[in-house]
XYZ file of C-alpha atoms in Angstrom:
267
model
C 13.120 -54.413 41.359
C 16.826 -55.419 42.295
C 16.343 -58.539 40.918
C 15.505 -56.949 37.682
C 18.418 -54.650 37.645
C 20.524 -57.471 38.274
C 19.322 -59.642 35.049
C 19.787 -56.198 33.320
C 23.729 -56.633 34.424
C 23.912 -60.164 33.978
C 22.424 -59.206 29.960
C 24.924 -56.772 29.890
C 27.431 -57.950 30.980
C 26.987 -61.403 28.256
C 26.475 -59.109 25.786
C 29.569 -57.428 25.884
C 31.898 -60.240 27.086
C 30.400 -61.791 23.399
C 31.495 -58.662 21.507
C 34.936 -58.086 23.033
C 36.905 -59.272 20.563
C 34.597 -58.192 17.327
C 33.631 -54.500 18.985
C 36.281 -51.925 17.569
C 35.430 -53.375 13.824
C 31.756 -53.164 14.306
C 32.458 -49.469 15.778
C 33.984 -48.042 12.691
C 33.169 -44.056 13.917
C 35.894 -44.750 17.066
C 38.680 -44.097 14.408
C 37.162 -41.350 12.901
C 37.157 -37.429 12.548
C 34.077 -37.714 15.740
C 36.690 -39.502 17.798
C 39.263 -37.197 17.362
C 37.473 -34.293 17.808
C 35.748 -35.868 21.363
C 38.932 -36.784 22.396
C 40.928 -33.177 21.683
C 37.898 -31.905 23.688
C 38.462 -33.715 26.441
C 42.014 -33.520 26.377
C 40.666 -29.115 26.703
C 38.745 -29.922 29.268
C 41.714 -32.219 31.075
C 44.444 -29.779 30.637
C 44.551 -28.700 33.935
C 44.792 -31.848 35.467
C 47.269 -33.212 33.395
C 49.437 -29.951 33.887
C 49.906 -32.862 37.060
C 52.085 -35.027 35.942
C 51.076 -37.460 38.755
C 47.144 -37.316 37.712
C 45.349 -40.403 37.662
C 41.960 -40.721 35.618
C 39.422 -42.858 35.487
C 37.437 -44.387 32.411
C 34.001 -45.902 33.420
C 32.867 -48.288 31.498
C 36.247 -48.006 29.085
C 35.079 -50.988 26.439
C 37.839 -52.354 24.496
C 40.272 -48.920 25.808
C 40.320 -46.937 22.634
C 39.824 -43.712 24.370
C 42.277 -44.013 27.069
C 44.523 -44.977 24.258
C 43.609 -41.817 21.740
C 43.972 -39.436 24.691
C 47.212 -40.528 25.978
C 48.368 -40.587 21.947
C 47.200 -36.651 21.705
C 48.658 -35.628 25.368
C 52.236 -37.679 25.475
C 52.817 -37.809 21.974
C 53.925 -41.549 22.466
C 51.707 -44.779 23.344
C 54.484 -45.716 26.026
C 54.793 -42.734 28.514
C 51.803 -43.012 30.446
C 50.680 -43.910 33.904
C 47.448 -41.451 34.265
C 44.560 -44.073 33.025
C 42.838 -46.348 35.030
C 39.856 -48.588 32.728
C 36.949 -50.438 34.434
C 34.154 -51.905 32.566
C 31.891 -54.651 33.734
C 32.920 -57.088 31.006
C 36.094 -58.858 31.819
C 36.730 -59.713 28.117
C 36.530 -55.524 27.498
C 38.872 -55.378 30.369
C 41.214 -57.889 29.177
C 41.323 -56.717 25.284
C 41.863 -53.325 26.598
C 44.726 -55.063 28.658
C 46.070 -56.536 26.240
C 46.195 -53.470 23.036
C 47.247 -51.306 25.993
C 49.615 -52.906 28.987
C 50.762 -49.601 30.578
C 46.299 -48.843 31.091
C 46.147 -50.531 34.879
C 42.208 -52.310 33.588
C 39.563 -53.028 36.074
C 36.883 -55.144 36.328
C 34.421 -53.995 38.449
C 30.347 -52.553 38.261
C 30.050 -48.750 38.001
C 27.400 -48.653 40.956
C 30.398 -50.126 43.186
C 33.443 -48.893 42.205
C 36.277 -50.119 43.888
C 38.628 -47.399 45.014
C 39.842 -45.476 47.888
C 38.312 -41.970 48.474
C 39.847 -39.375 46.879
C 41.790 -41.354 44.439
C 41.341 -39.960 41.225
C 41.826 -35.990 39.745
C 39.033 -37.009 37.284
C 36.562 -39.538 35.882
C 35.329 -40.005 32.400
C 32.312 -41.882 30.986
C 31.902 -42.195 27.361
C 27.901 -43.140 26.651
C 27.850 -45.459 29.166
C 25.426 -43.538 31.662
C 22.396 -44.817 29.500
C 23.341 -48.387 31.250
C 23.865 -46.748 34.879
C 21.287 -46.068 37.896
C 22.777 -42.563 37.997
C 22.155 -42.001 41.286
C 24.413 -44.992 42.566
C 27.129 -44.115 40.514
C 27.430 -40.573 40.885
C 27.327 -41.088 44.540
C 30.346 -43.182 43.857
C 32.192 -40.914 41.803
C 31.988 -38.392 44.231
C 33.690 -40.328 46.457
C 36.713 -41.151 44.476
C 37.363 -37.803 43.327
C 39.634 -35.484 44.854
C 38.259 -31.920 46.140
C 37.367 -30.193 43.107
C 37.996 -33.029 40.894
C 36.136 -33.311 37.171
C 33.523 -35.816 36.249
C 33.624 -35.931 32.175
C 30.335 -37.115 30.891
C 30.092 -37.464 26.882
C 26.089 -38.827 26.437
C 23.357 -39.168 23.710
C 20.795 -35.857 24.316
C 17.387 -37.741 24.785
C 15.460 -34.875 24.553
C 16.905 -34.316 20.790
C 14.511 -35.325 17.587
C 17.497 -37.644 16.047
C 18.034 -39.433 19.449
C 14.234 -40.065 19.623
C 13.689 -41.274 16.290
C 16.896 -43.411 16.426
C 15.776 -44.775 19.704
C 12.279 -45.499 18.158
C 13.582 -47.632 15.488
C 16.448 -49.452 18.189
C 19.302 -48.028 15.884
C 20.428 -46.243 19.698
C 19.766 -49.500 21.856
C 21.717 -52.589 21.799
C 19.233 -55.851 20.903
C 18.837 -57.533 23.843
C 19.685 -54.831 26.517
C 18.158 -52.198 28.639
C 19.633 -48.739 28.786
C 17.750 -45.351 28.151
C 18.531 -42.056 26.926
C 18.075 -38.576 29.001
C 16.758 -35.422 28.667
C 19.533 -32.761 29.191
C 17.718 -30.895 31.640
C 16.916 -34.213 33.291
C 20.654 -35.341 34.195
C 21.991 -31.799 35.065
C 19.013 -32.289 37.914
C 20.402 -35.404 38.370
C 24.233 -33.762 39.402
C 22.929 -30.515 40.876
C 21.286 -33.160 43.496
C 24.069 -35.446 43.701
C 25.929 -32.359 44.626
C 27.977 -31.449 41.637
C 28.112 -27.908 39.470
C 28.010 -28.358 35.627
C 30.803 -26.071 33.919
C 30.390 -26.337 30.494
C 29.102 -28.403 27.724
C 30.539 -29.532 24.119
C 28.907 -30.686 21.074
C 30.813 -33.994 19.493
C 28.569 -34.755 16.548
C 25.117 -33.847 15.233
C 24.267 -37.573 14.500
C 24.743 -40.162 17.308
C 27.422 -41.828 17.213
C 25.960 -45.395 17.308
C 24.715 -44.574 13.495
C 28.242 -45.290 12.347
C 27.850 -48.676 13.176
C 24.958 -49.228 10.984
C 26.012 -47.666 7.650
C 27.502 -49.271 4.723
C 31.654 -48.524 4.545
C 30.805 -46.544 1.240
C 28.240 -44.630 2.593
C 30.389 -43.944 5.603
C 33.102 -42.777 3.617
C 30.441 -40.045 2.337
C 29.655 -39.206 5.660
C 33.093 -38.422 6.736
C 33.208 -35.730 3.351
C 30.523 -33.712 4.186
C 29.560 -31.106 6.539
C 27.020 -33.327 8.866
C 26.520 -30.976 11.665
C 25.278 -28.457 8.740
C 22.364 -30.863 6.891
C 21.005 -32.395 10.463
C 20.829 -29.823 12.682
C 21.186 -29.555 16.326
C 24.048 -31.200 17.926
C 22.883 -34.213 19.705
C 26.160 -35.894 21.119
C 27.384 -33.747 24.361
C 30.681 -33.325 26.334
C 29.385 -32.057 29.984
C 32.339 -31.306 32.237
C 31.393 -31.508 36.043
C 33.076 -30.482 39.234
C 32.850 -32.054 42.354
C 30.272 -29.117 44.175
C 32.485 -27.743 47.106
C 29.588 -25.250 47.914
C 26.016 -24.953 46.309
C 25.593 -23.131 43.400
C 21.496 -22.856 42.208
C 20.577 -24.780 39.632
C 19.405 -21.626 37.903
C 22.749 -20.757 37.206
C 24.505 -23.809 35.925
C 25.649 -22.955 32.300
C 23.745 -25.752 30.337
C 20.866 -23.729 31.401
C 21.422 -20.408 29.028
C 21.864 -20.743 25.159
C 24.578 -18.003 25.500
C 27.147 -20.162 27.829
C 29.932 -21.808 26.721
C 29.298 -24.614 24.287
C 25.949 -23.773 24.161
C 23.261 -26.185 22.509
């Protein structure tokens, strides 16, 4: 079984080192109105740690650094005043172009199931669809650790248990050729956190279409996309901003808030 998991990182991580340099242009959506908006949520769900100006954040599995870039754009108002964003990915290549588009971004190469920092290092951590590659229960452990008391964990990810996600998965529109990574049912990861002992807040919608669709549609049709109401014609919102707090006490699982249509966010 380890050996498995470890050809899954050694495809992953050649997959990724290949697309470095060509990623952002294959990714048109990262530029777009659904970027914005994800980012301006999380920058909601942030503000009270970057009321600090001394905060440090972490980006797992950051890719080429556009969202570390976008957020510090939105919160400083200038590309050059920032020293709040730490990236890691596995790929050195994603590392080094985020590196090199942003130098004042300190970017780390290192595997999410091992991450190399001292305990209670960072006010928060953010992972941007990148659990689907994870063993959850490695990482979380992890982030746990690195987190200061009551720090936030920031988890945007692709609702499994959503009809779009499924039939997108079905079809390998949601999975990368070549690589292993899953999807999970909401109810599914919040059991994940409530047992890796942290409390789930809130929850956002992003998008009603996943995002990795944008890489797969014609520019013209694109453009389209961007004119309409999507959320409207397809439904249910399928891409999800969870914000999670380091559990300081135990709070039933009955009770989390992605468990009642009424909370905040809702679904």
């Amino acid at each position: 079984m380890l050996n498995e998991w470890n050809a899954h990182k050694t495809d992953l991580l050649r997959f990724y080192d290949t697309e470095a340099d060509v990623y952002v242009a294959n990714r048109p959506w990262m530029l777009t109105w659904v970027f914005t908006r994800m980012t301006r949520i999380l920058l909601t769900l942030l503000k009270s740690v970057l009321a600090n100006g001394h905060a440090r954040v972490l980006n797992v599995g950051c890719g080429p650094g556009q969202l570390e870039r976008s957020l510090v754009l939105l919160h400083n108002g200038s590309q050059s005043n920032n020293a709040l964003f730490v990236s890691l990915d596995l790929s050195p290549n994603m590392a080094r172009t985020t590196k090199f588009h942003t130098p004042y971004i300190e970017a780390v190469v290192a595997d999410a199931e091992s991450l190399p920092f001292r305990p209670s290092s960072f006010d928060a951590v953010i992972s941007s669809r990148a659990i689907k590659f994870f063993r959850l229960h490695r990482f979380l452990d992890y982030v746990k650790g690195v987190l200061r008391e009551g720090g936030l964990l920031l988890i945007i990810f692709d609702c499994g248990d959503a009809f779009w996600v499924k039939l997108l998965e079905r079809v390998g529109m949601l999975i990368d050729v070549g690589i292993y990574s899953r999807t999970l049912d909401t109810k599914e990861l919040v059991s994940l956190l409530d047992n890796s002992g942290f409390d789930v807040l809130t929850s956002y919608p992003v998008t009603s279409l996943p995002l990795s669709i944008f890489s797969y549609v014609p520019r013209s049709l694109y453009s389209l996309l961007r004119c309409i109401d999507v959320p409207r014609l397809v439904g249910p919102r399928l891409n999800i901003v969870l914000s999670v707090r380091r559990r300081d006490r135990g709070v039933p699982l009955s009770q989390h808030p992605i468990h009642s249509r009424n909370s905040k966010g809702g679904f």
